[in-house]
Coordinates of C-alpha atoms in Angstrom, one line a residue:
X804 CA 8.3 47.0 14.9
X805 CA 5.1 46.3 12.9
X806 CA 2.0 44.8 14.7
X807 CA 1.2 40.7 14.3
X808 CA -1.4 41.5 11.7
X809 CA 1.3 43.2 9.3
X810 CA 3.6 40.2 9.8
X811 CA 0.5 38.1 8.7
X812 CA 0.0 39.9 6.0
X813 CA 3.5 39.7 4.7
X814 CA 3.5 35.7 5.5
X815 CA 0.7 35.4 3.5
X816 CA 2.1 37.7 0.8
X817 CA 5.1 35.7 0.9
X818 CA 3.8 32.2 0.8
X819 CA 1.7 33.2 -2.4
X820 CA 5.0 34.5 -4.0
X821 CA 5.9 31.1 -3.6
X822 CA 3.8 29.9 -5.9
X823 CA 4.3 31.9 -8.8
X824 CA 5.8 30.6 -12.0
X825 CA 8.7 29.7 -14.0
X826 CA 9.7 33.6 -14.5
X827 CA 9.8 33.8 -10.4
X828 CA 12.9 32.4 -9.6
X829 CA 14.8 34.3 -12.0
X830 CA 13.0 37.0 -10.6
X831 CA 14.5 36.6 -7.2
X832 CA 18.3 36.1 -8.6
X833 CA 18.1 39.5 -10.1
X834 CA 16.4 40.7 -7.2
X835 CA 19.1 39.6 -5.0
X836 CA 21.8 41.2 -7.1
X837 CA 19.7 44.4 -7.5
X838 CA 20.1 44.7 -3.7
X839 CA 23.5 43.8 -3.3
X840 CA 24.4 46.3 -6.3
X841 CA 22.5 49.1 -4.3
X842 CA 24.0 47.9 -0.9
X843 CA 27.6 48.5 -2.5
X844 CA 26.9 52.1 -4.7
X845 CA 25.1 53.0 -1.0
X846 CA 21.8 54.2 -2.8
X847 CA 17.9 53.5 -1.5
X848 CA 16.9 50.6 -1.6
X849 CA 13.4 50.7 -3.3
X850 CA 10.5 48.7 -1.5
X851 CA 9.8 45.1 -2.5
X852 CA 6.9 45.3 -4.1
X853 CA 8.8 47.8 -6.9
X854 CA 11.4 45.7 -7.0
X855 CA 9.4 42.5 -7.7
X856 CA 7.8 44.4 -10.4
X857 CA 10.9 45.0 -12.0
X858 CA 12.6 42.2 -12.0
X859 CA 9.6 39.8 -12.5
X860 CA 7.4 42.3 -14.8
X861 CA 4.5 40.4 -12.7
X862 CA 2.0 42.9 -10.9
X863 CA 1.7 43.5 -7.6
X864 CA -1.3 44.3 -6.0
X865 CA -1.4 46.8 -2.9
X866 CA -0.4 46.0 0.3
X867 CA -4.2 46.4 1.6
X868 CA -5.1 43.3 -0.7
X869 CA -2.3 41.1 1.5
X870 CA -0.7 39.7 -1.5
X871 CA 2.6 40.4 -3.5
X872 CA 2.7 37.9 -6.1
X873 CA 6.1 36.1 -7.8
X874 CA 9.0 36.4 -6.9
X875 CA 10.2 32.2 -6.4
X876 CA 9.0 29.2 -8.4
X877 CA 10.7 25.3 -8.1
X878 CA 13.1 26.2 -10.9
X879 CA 16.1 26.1 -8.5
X880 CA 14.2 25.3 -5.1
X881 CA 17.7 24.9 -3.2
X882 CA 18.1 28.5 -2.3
X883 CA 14.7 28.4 -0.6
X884 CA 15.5 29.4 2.8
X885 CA 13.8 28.5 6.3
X886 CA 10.7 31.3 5.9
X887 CA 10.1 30.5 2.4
X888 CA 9.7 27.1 3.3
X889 CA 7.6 27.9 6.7
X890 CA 5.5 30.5 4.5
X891 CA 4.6 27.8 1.9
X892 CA 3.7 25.2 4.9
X893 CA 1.2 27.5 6.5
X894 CA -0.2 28.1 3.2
X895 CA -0.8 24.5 2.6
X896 CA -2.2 24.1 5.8
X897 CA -4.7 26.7 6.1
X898 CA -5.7 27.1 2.1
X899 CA -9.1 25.7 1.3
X900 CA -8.0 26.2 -2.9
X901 CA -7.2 22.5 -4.3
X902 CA -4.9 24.3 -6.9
X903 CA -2.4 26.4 -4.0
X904 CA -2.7 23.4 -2.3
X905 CA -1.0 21.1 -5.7
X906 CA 1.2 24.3 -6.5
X907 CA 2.4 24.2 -2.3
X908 CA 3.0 20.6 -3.0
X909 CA 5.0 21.1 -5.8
X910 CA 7.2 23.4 -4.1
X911 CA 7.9 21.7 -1.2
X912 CA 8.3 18.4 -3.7
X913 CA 11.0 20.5 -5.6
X914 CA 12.4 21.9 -2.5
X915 CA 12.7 18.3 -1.1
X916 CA 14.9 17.0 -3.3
X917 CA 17.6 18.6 -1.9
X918 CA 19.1 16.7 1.6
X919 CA 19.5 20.7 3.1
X920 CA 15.7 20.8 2.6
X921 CA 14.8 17.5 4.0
X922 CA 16.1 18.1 7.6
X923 CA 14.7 22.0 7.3
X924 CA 11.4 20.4 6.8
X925 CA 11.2 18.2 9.4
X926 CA 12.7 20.8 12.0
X927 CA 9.9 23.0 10.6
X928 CA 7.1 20.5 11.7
X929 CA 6.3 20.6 7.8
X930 CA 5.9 15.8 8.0
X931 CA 2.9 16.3 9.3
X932 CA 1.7 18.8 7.3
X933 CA 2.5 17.3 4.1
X934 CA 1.2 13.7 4.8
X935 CA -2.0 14.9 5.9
X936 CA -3.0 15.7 2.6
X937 CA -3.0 12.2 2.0
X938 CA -6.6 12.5 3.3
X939 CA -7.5 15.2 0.8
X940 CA -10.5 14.1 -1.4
X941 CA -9.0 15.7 -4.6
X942 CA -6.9 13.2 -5.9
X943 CA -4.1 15.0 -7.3
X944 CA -3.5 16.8 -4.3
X945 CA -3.0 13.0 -2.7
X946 CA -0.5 12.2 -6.0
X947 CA 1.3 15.4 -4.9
X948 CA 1.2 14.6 -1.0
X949 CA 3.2 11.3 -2.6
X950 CA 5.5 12.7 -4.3
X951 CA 6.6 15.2 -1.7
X952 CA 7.2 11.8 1.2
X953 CA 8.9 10.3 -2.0
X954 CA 11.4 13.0 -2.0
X955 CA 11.1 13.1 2.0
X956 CA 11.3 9.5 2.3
X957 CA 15.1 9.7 1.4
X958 CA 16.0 10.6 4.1
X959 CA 16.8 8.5 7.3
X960 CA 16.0 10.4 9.8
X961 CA 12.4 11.7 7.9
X962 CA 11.5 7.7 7.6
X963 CA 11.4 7.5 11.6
X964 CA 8.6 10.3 11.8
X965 CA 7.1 9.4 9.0
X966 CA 6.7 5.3 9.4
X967 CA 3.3 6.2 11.0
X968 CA 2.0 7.3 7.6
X969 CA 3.2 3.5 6.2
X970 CA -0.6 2.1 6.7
X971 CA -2.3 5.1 5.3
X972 CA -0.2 4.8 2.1
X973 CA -0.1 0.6 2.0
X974 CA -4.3 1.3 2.4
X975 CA -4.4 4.1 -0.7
X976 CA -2.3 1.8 -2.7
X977 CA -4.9 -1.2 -1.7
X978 CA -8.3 0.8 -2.6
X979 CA -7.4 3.0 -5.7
X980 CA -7.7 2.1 -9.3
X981 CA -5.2 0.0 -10.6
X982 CA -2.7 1.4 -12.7
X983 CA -3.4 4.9 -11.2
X984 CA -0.6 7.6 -10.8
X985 CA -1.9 7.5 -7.2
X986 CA -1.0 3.8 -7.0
X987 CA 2.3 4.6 -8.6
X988 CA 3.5 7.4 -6.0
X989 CA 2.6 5.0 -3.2
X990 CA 4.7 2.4 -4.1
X991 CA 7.5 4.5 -5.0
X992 CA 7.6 6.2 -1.2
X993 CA 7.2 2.0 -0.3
X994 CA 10.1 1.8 -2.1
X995 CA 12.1 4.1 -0.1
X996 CA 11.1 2.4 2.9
X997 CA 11.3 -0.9 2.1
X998 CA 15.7 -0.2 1.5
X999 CA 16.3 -1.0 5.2
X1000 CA 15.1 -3.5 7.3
X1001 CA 13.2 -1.5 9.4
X1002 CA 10.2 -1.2 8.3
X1003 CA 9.4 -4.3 6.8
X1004 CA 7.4 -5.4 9.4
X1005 CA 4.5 -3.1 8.3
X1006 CA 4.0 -4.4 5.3
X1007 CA 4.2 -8.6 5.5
X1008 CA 0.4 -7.9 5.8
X1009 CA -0.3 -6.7 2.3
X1010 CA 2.2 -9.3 0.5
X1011 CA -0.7 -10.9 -1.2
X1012 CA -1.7 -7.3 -2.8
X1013 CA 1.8 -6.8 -3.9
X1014 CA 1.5 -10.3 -6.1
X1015 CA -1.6 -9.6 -6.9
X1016 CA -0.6 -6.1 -8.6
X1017 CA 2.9 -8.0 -9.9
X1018 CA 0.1 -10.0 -12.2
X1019 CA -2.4 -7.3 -13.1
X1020 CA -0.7 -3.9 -13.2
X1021 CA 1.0 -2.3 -16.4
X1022 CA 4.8 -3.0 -16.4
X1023 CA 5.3 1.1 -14.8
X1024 CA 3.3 -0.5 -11.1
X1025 CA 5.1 -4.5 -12.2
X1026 CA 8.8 -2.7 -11.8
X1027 CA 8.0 -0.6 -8.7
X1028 CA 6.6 -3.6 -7.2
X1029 CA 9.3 -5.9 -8.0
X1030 CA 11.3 -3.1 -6.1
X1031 CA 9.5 -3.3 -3.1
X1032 CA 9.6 -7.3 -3.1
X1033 CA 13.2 -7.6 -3.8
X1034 CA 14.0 -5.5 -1.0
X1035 CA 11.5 -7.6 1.5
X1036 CA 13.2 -10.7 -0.4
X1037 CA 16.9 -9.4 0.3
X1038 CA 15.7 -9.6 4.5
X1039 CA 15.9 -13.3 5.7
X1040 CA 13.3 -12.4 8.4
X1041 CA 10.9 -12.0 6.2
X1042 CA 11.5 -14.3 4.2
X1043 CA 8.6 -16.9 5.5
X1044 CA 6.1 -14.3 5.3
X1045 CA 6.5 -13.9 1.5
X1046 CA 6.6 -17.5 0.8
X1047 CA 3.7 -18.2 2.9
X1048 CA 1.6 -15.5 0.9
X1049 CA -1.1 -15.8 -1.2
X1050 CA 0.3 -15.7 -4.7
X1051 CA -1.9 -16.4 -8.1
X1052 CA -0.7 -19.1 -9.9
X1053 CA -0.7 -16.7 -13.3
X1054 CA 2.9 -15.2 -11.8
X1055 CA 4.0 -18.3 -13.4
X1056 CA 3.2 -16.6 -16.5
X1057 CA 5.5 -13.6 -16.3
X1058 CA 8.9 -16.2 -16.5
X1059 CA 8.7 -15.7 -20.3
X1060 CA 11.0 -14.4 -22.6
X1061 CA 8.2 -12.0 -24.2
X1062 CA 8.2 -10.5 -20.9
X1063 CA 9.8 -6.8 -20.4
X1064 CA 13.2 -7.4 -19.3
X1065 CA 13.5 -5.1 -16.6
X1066 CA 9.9 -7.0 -15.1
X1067 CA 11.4 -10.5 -16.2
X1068 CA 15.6 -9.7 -14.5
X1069 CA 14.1 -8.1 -11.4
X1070 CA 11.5 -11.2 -10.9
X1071 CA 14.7 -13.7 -11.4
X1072 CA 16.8 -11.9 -8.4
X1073 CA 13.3 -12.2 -6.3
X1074 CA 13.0 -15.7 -6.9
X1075 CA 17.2 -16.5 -6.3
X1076 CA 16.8 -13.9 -3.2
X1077 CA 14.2 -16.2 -1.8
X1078 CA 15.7 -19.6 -3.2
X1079 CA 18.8 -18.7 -0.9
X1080 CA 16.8 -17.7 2.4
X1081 CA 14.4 -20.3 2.0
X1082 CA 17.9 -22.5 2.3
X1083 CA 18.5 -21.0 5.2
X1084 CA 15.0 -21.7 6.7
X1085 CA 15.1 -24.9 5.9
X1086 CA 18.1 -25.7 7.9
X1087 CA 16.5 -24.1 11.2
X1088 CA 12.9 -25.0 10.7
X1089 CA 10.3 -26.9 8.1
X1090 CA 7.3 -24.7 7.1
X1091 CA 4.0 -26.2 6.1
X1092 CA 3.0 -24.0 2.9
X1093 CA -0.8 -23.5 1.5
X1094 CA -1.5 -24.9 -2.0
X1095 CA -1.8 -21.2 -3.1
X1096 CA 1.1 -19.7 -1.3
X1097 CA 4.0 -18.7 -3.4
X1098 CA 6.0 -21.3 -2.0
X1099 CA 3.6 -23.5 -3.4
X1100 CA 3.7 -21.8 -7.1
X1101 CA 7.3 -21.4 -7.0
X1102 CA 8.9 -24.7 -5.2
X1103 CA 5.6 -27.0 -4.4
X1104 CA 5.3 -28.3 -7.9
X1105 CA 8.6 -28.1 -9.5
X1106 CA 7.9 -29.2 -12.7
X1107 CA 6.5 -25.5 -14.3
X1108 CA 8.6 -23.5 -12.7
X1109 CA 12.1 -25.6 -13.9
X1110 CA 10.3 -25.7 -17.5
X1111 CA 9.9 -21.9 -17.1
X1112 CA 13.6 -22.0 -16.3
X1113 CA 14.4 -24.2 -18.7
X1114 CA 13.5 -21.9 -21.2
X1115 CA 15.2 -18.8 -20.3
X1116 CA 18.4 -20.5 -20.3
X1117 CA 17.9 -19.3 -24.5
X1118 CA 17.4 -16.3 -23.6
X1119 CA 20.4 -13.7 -24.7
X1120 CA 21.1 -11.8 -21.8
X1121 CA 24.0 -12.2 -19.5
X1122 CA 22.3 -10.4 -16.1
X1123 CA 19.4 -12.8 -16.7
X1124 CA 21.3 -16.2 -17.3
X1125 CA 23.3 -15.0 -14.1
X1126 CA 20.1 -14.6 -11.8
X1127 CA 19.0 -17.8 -13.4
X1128 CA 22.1 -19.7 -12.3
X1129 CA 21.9 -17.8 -8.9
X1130 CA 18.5 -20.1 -8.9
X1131 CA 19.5 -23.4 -10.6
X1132 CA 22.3 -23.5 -8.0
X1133 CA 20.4 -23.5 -5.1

């Protein structure tokens, strides 16, 4: 049995390995078979460190230095089992390097993309672990943070540990630059939790930023925001909280047939997905609305919205003309 500072050693060597490259994985698929070949003739089975040398041509320091470099990389992360994962967490927890940090991040992103993965990670404690580096002050660790809960965010039972994290991303997506890749990776792990119901309620707060970035982002942050709203607009409970938020009256502006298509369809189903709840409110209750709530820009004043309308009816696309009549019919 070796002592606890050999098995930190090899932790460590094992996490680095990890990190390696695009050669690793193949590395460890012929380092697999290399053993099961010697297993079967019955001959010695040479150390690790040979064998990574062989299989990777990567060099391996001595065991005294406490590292054993390559031997996986993210090109096929679903054969990373429970201590390759574990190795890679304590790595990202304890490194102080920015760059094994990103590269832990990309692993675990890779690795998360597969549903085995997703539960392993959460059994491992590794939700905390990841989201935490959305406090990191280099920004692409953050981005990679993002895109790791993106992949995490997938799955059900992640999104009830991770809903605590909901205000720390809704805050990074409020106070970075617009149009960032940091902004971008938020909204796509919004996206994820915005599918159900459930956590809905956490966001009616920054509605108004959503419409604001619907008017002022590039059309990448326009479609992942429509996303968000259409799911919040498919939930009749939340339906008054949209309608009641501040909206700028340039949204108008985005019903045009110059506008990207994939902006222009999604903003039609958002418009018949409230049209239709907002007949259902109205049959329960009557809502006083602001002059610059949405409801206003939308419904208050008729008259530019319908001539927006009006003018789409031209337009040659038969998912649009559908949403359209979705709205004209209500």
């Amino acid at each position: 049995m070796g002592s606890l500072a050999d098995d930190g050693r090899w932790t460590v060597r094992l996490a680095v390995g990890l990190l390696a490259g695009a050669a690793g994985l193949y590395g460890l698929h012929k380092l697999v078979t290399l053993k099961r070949q010697q297993q079967r003739a019955g001959g010695d089975r040479p150390s690790e460190k040979n064998l990574v040398h062989r299989v990777t041509g990567l060099k391996v320091p001595g065991d005294e230095q406490g590292i054993a470099e390559g031997f996986l990389c993210a090109k096929s992360p679903d054969v990373l089992e429970r201590q390759h994962l574990q190795a890679v967490l304590g790595l990202l927890k304890e490194s102080s390097d920015a760059s094994t940090r990103e590269q832990a991040l990309v692993t675990l992103g890779n690795s998360a993309a597969f549903s085995a993965n997703q539960d392993l990670l959460r059994n491992l404690d590794g939700l905390s672990i990841i989201a935490n580096c959305l406090f990191d002050e280099v920004i692409s660790v953050r981005v990679k943070a993002l895109n790791v809960l993106n992949n995490l965010s997938m799955n059900i039972a992640n999104q009830k540990e991770l809903k605590i994290w909901i205000p720390q991303i809704l805050e990074i997506l409020r106070t970075t630059t617009l149009n960032s890749e940091l902004q971008v990776a938020s909204l796509r792990v919004l996206t994820n939790f915005s599918i159900t119901n459930n956590y809905h309620y956490m966001m009616t707060n920054y509605i108004p930023h959503f419409l604001k970035l619907l008017v002022e982002g590039t059309e990448k942050i326009k479609v992942q925001i429509l996303k968000v709203l259409i799911n919040l607009s498919a939930n009749p409970d939340i339906c008054h909280d949209l309608l009641s938020a501040q909206a700028p009256l340039s949204l108008l502006l985005l019903f045009d047939s110059c506008v990207n298509k994939e902006v222009l369809l999604r903003l039609l189903i958002l418009v018949a997905n409230l049209k239709e709840n907002l007949s259902l409110l109205q049959n329960s209750v009557q809502y006083e609305y602001e002059v610059d709530s949405l409801h206003s820009v939308l419904f208050g004043n008729a008259v530019p919205f319908s001539h927006k309308l009006t003018k789409l009816i031209l337009y040659q696309d038969n998912e649009v003309k559908q949403q359209i009549a979705r709205i004209i019919t209500k």
